[in-house]
PDB file of C-alpha atoms in Angstrom:
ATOM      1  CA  UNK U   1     -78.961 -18.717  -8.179  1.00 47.00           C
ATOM      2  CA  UNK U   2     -79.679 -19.763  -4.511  1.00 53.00           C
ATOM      3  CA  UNK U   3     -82.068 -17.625  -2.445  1.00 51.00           C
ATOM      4  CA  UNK U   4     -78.943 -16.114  -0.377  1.00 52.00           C
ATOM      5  CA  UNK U   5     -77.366 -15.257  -3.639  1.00 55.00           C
ATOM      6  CA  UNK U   6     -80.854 -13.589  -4.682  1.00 49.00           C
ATOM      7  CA  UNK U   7     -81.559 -11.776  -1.393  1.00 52.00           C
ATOM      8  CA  UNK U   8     -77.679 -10.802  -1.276  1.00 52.00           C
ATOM      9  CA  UNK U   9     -77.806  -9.376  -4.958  1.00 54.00           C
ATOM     10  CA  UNK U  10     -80.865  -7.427  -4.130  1.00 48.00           C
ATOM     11  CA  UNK U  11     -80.058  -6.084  -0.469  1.00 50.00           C
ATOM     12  CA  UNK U  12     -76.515  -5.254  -1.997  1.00 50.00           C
ATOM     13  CA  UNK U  13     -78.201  -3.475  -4.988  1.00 45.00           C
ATOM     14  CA  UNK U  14     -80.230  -1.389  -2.187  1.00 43.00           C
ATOM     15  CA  UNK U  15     -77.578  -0.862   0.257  1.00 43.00           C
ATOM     16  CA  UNK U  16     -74.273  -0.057  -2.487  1.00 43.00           C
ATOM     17  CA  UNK U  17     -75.545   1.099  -5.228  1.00 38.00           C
ATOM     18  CA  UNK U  18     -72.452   2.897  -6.674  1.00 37.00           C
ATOM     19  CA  UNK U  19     -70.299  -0.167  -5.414  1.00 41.00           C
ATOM     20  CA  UNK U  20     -69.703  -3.101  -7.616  1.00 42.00           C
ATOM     21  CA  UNK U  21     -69.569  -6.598  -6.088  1.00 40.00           C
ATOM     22  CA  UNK U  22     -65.687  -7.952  -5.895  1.00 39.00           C
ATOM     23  CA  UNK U  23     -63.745 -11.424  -5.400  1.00 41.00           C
ATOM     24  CA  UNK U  24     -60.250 -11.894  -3.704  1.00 47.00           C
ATOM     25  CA  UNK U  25     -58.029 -13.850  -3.272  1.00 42.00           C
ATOM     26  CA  UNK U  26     -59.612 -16.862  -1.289  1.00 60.00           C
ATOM     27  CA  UNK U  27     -62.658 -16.562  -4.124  1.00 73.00           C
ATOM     28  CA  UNK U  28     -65.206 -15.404  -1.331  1.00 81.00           C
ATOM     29  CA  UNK U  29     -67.358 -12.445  -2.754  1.00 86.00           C
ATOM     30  CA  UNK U  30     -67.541  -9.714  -1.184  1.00 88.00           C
ATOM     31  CA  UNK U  31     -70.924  -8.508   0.371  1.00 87.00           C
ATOM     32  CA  UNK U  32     -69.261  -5.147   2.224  1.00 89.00           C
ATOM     33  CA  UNK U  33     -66.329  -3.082   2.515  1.00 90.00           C
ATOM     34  CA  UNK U  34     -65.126  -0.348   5.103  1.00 90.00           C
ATOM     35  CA  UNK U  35     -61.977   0.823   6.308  1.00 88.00           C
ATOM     36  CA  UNK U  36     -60.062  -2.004   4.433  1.00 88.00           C
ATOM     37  CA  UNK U  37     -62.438  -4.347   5.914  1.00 89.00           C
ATOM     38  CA  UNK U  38     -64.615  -6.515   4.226  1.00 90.00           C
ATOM     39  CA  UNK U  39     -67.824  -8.351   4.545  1.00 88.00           C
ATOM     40  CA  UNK U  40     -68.122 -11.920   2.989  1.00 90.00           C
ATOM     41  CA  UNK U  41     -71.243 -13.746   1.511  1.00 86.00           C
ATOM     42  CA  UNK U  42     -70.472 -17.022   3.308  1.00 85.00           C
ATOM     43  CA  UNK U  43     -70.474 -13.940   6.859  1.00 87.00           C
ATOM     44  CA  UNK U  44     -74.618 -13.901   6.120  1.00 85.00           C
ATOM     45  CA  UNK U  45     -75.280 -17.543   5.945  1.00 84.00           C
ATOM     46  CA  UNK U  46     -77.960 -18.661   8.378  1.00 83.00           C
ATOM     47  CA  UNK U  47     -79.107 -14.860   9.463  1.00 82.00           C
ATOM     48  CA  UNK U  48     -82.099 -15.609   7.720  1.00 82.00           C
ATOM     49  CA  UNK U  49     -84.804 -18.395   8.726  1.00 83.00           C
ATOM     50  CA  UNK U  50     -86.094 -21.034   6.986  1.00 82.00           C
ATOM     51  CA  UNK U  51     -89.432 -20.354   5.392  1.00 83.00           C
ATOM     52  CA  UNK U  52     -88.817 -16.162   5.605  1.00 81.00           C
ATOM     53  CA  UNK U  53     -90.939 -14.145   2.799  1.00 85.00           C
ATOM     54  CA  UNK U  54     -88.798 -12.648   0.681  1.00 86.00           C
ATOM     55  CA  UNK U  55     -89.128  -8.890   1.419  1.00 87.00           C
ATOM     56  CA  UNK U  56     -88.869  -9.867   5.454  1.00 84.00           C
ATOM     57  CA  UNK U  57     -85.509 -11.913   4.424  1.00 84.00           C
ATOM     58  CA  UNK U  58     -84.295  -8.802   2.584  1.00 86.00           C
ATOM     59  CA  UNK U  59     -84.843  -6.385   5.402  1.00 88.00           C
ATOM     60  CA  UNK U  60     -82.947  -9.184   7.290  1.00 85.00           C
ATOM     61  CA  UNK U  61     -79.947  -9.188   5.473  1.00 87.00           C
ATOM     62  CA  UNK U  62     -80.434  -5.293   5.006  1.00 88.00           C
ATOM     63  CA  UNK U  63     -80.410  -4.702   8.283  1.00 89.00           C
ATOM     64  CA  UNK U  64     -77.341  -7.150   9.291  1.00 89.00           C
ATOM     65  CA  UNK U  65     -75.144  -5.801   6.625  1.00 90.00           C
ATOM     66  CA  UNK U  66     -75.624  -2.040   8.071  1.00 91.00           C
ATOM     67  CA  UNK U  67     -74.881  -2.991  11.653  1.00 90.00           C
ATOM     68  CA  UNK U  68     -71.726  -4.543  10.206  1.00 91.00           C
ATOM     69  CA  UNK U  69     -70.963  -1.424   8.456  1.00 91.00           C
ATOM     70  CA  UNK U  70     -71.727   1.160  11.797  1.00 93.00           C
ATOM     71  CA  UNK U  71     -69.816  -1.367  13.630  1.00 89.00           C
ATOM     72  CA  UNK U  72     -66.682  -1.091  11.336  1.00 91.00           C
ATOM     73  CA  UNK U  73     -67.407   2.618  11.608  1.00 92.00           C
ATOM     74  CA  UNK U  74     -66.680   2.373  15.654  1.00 92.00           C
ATOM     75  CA  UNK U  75     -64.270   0.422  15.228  1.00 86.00           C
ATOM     76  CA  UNK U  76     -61.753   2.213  12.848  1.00 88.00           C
ATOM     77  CA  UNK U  77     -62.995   5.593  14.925  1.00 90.00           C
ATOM     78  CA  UNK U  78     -61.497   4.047  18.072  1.00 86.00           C
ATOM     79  CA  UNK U  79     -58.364   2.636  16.829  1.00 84.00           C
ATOM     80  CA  UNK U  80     -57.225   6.421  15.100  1.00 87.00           C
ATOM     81  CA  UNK U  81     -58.006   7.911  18.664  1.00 84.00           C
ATOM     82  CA  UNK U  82     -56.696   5.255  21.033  1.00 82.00           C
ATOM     83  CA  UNK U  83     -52.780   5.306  21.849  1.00 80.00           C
ATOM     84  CA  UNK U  84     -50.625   2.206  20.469  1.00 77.00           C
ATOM     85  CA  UNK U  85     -50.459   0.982  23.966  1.00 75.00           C
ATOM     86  CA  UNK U  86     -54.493   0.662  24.414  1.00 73.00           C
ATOM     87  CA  UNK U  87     -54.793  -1.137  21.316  1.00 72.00           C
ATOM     88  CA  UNK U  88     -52.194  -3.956  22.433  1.00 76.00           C
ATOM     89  CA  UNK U  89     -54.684  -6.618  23.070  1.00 80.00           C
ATOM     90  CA  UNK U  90     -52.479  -9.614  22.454  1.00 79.00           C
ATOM     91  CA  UNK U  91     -51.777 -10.761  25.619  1.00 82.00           C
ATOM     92  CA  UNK U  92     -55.359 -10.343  26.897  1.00 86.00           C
ATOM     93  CA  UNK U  93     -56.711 -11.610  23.675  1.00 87.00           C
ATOM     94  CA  UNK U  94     -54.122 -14.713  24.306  1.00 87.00           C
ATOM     95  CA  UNK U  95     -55.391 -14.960  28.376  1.00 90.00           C
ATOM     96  CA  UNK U  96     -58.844 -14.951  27.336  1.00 90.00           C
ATOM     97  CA  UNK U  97     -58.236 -17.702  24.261  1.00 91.00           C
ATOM     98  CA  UNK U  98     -56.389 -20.053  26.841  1.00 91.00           C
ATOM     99  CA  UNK U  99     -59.236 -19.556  29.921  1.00 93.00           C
ATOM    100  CA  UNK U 100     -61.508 -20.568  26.872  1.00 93.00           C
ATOM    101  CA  UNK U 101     -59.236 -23.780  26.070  1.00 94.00           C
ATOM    102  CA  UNK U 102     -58.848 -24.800  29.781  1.00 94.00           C
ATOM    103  CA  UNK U 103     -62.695 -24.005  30.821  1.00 95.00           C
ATOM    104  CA  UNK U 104     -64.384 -26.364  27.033  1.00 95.00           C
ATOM    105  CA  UNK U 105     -61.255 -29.476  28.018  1.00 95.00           C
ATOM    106  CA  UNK U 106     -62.307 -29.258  31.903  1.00 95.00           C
ATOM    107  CA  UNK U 107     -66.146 -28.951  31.063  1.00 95.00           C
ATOM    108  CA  UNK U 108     -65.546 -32.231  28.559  1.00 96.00           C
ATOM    109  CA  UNK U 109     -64.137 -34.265  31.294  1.00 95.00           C
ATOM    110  CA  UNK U 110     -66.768 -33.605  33.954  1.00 95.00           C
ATOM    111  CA  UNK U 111     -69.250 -34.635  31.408  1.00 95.00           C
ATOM    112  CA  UNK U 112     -66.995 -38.120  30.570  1.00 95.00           C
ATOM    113  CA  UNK U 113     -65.967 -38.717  33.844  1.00 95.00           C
ATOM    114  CA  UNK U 114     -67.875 -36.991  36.700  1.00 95.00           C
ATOM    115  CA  UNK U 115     -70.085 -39.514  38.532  1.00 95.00           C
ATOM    116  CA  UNK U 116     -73.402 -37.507  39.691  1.00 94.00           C
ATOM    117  CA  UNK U 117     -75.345 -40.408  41.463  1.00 96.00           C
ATOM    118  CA  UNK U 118     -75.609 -39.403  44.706  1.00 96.00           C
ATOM    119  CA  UNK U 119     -76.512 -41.816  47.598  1.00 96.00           C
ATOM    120  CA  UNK U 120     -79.321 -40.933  50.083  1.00 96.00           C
ATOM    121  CA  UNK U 121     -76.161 -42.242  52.380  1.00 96.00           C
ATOM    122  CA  UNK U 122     -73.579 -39.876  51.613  1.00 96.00           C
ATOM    123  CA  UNK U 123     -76.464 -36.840  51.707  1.00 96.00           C
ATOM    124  CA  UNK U 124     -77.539 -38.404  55.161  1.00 96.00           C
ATOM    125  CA  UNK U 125     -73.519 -38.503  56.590  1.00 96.00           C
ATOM    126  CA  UNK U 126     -73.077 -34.964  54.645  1.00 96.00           C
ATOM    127  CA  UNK U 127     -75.675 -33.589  56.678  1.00 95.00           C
ATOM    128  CA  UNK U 128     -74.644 -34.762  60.288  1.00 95.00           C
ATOM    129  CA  UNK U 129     -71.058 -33.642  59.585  1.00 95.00           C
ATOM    130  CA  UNK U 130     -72.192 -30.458  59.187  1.00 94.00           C
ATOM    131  CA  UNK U 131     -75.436 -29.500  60.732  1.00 91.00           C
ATOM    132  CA  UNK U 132     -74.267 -26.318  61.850  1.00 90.00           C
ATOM    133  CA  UNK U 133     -74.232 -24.808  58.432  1.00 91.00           C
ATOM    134  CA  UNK U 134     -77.967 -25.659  58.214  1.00 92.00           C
ATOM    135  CA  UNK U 135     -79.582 -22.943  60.005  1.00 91.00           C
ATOM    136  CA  UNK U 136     -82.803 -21.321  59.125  1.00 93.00           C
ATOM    137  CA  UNK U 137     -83.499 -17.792  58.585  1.00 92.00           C
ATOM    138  CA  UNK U 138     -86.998 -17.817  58.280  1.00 94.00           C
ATOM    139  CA  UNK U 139     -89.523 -19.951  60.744  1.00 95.00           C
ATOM    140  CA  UNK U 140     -90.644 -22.240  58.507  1.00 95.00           C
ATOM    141  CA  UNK U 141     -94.529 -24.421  58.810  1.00 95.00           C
ATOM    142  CA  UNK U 142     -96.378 -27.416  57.375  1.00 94.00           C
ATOM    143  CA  UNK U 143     -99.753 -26.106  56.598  1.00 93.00           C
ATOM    144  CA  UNK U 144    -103.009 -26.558  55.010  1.00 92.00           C
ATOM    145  CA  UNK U 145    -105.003 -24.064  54.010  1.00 93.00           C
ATOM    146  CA  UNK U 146    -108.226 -22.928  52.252  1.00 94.00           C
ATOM    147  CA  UNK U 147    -109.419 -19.852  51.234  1.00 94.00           C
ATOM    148  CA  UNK U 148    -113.338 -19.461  50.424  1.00 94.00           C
ATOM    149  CA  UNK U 149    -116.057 -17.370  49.187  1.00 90.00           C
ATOM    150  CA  UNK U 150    -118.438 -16.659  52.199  1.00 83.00           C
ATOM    151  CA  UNK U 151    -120.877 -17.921  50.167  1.00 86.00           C
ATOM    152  CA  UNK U 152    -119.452 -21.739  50.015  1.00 89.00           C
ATOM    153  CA  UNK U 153    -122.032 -23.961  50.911  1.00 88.00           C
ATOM    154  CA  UNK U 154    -119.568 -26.382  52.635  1.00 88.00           C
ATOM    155  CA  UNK U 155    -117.606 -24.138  55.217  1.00 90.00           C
ATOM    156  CA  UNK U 156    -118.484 -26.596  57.995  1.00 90.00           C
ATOM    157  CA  UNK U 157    -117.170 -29.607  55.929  1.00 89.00           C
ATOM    158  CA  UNK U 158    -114.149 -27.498  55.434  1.00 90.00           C
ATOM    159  CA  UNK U 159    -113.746 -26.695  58.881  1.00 90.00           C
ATOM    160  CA  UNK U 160    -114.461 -30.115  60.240  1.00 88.00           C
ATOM    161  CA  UNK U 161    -112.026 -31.886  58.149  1.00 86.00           C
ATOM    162  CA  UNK U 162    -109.071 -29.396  58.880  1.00 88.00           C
ATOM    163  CA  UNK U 163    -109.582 -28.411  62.922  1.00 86.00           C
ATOM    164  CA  UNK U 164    -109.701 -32.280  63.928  1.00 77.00           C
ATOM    165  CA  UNK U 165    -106.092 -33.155  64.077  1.00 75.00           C
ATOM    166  CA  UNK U 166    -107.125 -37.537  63.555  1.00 66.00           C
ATOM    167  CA  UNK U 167    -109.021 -37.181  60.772  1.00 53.00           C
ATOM    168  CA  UNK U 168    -107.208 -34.869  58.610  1.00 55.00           C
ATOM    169  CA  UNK U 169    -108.452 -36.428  55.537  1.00 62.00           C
ATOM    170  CA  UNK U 170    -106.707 -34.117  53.061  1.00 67.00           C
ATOM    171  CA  UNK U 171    -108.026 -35.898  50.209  1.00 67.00           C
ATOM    172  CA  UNK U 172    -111.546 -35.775  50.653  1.00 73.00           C
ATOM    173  CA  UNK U 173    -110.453 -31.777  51.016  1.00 82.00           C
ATOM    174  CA  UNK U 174    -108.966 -31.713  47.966  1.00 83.00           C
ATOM    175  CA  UNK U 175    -111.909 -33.320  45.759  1.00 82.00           C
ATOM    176  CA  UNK U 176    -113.902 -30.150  47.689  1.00 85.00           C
ATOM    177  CA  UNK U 177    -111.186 -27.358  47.641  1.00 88.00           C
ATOM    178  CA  UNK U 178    -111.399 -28.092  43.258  1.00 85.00           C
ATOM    179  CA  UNK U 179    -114.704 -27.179  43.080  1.00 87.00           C
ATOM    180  CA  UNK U 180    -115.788 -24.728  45.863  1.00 89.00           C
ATOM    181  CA  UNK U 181    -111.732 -23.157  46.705  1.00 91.00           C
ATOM    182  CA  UNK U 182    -111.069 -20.081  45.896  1.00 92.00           C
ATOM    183  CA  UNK U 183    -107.506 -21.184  46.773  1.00 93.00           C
ATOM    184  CA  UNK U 184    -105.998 -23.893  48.951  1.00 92.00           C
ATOM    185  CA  UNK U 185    -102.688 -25.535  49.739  1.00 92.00           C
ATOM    186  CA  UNK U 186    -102.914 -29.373  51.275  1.00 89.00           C
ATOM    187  CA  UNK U 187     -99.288 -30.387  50.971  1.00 88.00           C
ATOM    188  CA  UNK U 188     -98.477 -31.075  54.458  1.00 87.00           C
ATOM    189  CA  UNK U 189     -95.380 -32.741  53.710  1.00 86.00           C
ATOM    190  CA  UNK U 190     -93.568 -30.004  52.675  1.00 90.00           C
ATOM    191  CA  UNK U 191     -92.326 -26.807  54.327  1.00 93.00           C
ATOM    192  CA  UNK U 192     -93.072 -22.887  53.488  1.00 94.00           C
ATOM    193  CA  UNK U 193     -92.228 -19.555  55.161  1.00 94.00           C
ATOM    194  CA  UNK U 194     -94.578 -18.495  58.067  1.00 95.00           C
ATOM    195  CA  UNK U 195     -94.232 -14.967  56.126  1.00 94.00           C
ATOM    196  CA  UNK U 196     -95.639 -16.436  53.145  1.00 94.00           C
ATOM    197  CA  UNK U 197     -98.254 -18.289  54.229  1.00 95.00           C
ATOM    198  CA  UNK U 198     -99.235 -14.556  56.246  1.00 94.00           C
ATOM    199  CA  UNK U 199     -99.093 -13.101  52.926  1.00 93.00           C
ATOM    200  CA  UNK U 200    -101.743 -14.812  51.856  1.00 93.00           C
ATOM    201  CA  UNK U 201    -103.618 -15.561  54.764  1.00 93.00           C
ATOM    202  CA  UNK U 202    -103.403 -12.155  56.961  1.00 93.00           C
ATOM    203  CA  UNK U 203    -103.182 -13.455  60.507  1.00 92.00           C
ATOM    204  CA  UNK U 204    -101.583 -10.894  62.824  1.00 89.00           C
ATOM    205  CA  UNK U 205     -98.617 -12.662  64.207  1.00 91.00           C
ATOM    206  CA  UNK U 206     -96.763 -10.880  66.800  1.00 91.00           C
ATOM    207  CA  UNK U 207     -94.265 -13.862  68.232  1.00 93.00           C
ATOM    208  CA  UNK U 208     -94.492 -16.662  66.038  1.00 93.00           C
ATOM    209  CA  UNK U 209     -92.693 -19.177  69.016  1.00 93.00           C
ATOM    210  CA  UNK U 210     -95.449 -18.427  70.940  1.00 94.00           C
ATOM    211  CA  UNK U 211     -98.381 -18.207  68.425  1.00 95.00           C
ATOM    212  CA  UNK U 212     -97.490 -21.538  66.857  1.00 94.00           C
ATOM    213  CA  UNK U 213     -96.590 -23.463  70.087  1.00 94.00           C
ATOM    214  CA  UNK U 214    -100.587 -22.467  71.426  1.00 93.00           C
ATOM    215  CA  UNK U 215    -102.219 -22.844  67.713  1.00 93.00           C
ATOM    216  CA  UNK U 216    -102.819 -25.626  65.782  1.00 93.00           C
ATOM    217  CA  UNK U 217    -106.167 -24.306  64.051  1.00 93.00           C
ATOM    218  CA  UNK U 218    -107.473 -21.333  62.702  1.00 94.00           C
ATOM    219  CA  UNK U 219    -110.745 -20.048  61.077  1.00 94.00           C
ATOM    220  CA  UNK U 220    -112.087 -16.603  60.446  1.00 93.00           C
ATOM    221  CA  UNK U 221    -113.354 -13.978  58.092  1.00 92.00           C
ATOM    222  CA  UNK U 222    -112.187 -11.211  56.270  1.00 90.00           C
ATOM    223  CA  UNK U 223    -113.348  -9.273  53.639  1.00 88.00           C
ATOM    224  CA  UNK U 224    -115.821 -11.379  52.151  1.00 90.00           C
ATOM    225  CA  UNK U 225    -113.393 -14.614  52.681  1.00 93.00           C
ATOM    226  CA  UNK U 226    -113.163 -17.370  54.955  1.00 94.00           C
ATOM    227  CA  UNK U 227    -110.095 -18.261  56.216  1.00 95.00           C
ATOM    228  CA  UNK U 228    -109.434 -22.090  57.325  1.00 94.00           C
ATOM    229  CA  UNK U 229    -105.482 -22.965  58.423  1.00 94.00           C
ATOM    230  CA  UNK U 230    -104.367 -26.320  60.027  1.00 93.00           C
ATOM    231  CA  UNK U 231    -100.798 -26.125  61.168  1.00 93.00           C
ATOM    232  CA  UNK U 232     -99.091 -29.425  61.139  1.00 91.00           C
ATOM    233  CA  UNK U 233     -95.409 -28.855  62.057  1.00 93.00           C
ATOM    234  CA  UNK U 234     -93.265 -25.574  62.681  1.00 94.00           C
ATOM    235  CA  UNK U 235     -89.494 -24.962  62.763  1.00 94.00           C
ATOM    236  CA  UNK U 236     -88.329 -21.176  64.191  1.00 94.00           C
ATOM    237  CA  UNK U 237     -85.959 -19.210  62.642  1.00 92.00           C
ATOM    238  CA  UNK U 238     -82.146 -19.808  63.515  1.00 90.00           C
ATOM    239  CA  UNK U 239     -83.411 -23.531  64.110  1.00 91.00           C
ATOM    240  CA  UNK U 240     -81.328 -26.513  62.072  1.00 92.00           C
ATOM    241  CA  UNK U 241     -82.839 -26.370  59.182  1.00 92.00           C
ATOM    242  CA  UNK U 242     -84.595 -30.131  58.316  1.00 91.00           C
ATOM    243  CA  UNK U 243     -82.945 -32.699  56.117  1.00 92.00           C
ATOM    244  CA  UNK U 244     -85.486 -32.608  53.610  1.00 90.00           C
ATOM    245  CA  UNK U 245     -85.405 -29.414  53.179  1.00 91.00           C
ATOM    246  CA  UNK U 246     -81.507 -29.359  52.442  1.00 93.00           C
ATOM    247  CA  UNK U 247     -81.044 -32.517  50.328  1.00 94.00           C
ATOM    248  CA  UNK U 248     -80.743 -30.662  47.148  1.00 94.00           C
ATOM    249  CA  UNK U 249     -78.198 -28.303  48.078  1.00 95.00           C
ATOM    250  CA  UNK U 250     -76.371 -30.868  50.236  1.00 96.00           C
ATOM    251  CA  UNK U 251     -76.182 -32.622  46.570  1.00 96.00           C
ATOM    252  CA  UNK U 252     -75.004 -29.541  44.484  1.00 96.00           C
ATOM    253  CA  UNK U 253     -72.266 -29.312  47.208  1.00 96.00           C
ATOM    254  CA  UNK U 254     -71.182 -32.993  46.885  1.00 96.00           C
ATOM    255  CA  UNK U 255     -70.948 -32.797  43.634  1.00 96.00           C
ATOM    256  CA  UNK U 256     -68.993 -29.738  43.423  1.00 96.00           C
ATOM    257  CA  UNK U 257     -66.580 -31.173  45.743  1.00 96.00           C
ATOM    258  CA  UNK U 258     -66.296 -33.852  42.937  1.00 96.00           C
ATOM    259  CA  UNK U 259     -65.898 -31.898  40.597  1.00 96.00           C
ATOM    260  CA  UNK U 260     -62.870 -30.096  42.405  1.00 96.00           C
ATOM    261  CA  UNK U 261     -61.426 -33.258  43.026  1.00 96.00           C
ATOM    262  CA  UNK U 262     -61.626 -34.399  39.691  1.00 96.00           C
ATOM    263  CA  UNK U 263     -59.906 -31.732  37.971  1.00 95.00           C
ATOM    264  CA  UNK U 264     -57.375 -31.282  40.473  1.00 95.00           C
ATOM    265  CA  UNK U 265     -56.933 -35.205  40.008  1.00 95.00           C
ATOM    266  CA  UNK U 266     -56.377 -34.117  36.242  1.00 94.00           C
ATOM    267  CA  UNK U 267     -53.904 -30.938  36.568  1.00 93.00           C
ATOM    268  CA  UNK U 268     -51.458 -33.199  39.360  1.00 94.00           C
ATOM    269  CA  UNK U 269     -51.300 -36.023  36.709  1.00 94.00           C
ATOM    270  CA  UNK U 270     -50.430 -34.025  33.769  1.00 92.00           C
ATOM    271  CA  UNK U 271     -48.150 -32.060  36.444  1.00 91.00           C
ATOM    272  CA  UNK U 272     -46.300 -34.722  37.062  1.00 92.00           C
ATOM    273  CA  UNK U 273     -46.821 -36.905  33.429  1.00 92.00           C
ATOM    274  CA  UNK U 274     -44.687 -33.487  32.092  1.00 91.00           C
ATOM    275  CA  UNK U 275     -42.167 -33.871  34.628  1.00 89.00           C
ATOM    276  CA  UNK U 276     -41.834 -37.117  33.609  1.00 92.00           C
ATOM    277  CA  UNK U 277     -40.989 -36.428  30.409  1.00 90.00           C
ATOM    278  CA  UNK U 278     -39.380 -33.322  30.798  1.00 88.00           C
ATOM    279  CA  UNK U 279     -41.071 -31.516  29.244  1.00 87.00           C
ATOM    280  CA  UNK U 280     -40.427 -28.102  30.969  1.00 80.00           C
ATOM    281  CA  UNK U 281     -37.793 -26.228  32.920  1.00 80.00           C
ATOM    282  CA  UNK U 282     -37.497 -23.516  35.381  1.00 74.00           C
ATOM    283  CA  UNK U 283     -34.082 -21.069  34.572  1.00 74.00           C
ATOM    284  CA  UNK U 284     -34.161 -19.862  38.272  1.00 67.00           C
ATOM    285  CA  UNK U 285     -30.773 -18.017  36.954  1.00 59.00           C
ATOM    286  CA  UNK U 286     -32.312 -15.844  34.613  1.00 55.00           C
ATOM    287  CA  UNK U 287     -31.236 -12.288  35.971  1.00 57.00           C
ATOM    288  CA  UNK U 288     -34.181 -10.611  34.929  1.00 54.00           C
ATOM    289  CA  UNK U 289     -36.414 -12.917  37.531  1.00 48.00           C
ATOM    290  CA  UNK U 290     -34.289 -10.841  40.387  1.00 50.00           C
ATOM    291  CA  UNK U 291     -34.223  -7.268  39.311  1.00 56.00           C
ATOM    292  CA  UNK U 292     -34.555  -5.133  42.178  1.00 51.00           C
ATOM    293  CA  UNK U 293     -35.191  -1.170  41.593  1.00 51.00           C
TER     294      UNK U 293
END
């Protein structure tokens, strides 16, 4: 006997103990019964992991078999107390079946026949056709920044490197900022949130238009930390928002418009491949379409 047969004979032993196993019809044993209902051996296949001890696999099966059984339990509870009418699921049951049907065939054919390369052309045209969706809601900076102990030995390295705007040699910084750092950021190609650069460096910032406009350099300290910032580049809130900030969504978009076009590409042809063939008709006729109370 296989170890599901084992584990099955000694979970059902535990579980119904003054039940005796059973085959129908199909030849399927019979694990469970309630209510008429019934609970096959091939139902428990692959509930239990490869390489499970024994007693864990038993107390796996164990457990399955009596949430099947409390289930069943709900189940036959609600349909006694439920009027005919609630219980007649068909149609929704049917909706549901063919949503499923449409959604797996349209998913298939995006996968066989969507194309997803997307030109740094068509993002570039995408963008100037529509720059007034690209507005900014935060004011947005390029920024380095390091954070350190005030007992760094090379604050004035630090601070040379990052307050003269020709020789912002950010990769001599970084060699420094991984060994003496308590944190730093020296991307100054890419863009962050004024707010969350002020949440971690706390400089009071009462009108950022005018603050970053006048400042290009800051250093000072603060509880036991020095603060070093070099703004590069700032955008304000309700500004267009940058290009390279939006060429990922601008791609998402393309591509869902693709993918719109594609399927309704797909429902005109079969549209018109059944008219072709005639293979439906419309009895306008039909009295019942024009009842009126």
């Amino acid at each position: 006997m296989n170890k599901l047969g084992v584990l099955i004979g000694i979970t059902s032993l535990l579980l119904l103990a003054s039940c005796d196993f059973f085959q129908k019809k199909t030849k399927e044993v019979v694990v469970a019964e309630c209510y008429g209902k019934y609970l096959y051996e091939s139902d428990l296949v692959g509930i239990v992991p490869a390489g499970t001890s024994i007693m864990d696999s038993i107390q796996s099966v164990s457990t399955f078999i009596d949430s099947w059984i409390r289930r069943q339990v709900l189940i036959h509870q609600a349909e006694n107390n439920l009027e005919k009418e609630e219980l007649a699921f068909q149609k929704q049951i049917e909706e549901y079946r063919n949503s499923l049907v449409i959604y797996t065939y349209e998913s298939q054919l995006i996968n066989q026949k969507l194309d997803t390369i997307v030109s740094e052309d068509e993002i570039a045209d995408y963008y100037e056709q529509h720059k007034e969706d690209f507005q900014l809601r935060n004011t947005m900076v390029k920024a380095a920044y390091v954070i350190l102990d005030e007992r760094c030995p090379h604050k004035e390295t630090f601070q040379k490197l990052l307050s003269d705007p020709d020789t912002l040699l950010l990769q001599n910084i970084d060699v420094l900022a991984t060994y003496y750092a308590v944190k730093n950021y020296l991307d100054v190609d890419h863009w962050m949130r004024l707010d969350e650069l002020t949440s971690l460096i706390p400089i009071e910032i009462f009108n950022a238009e005018s603050f970053l406009k006048k400042t290009k350099y800051v250093c000072f300290e603060m509880n036991e930390f020095t603060y070093i910032v070099r703004f590069v580049d700032y955008l304000l809130e309700e500004s267009t928002s940058p290009l390279e900030m939006e060429r990922d969504n601008i791609k998402s978009v393309i591509l869902a418009h693709r993918k719109q076009a594609l399927l309704e590409k797909m429902k005109t042809s079969l549209y018109n491949k059944a008219k072709r063939e005639h293979a439906f008709e419309v009895y306008v006729g039909s009295p019942t379409l024009y009842n009126a109370d």
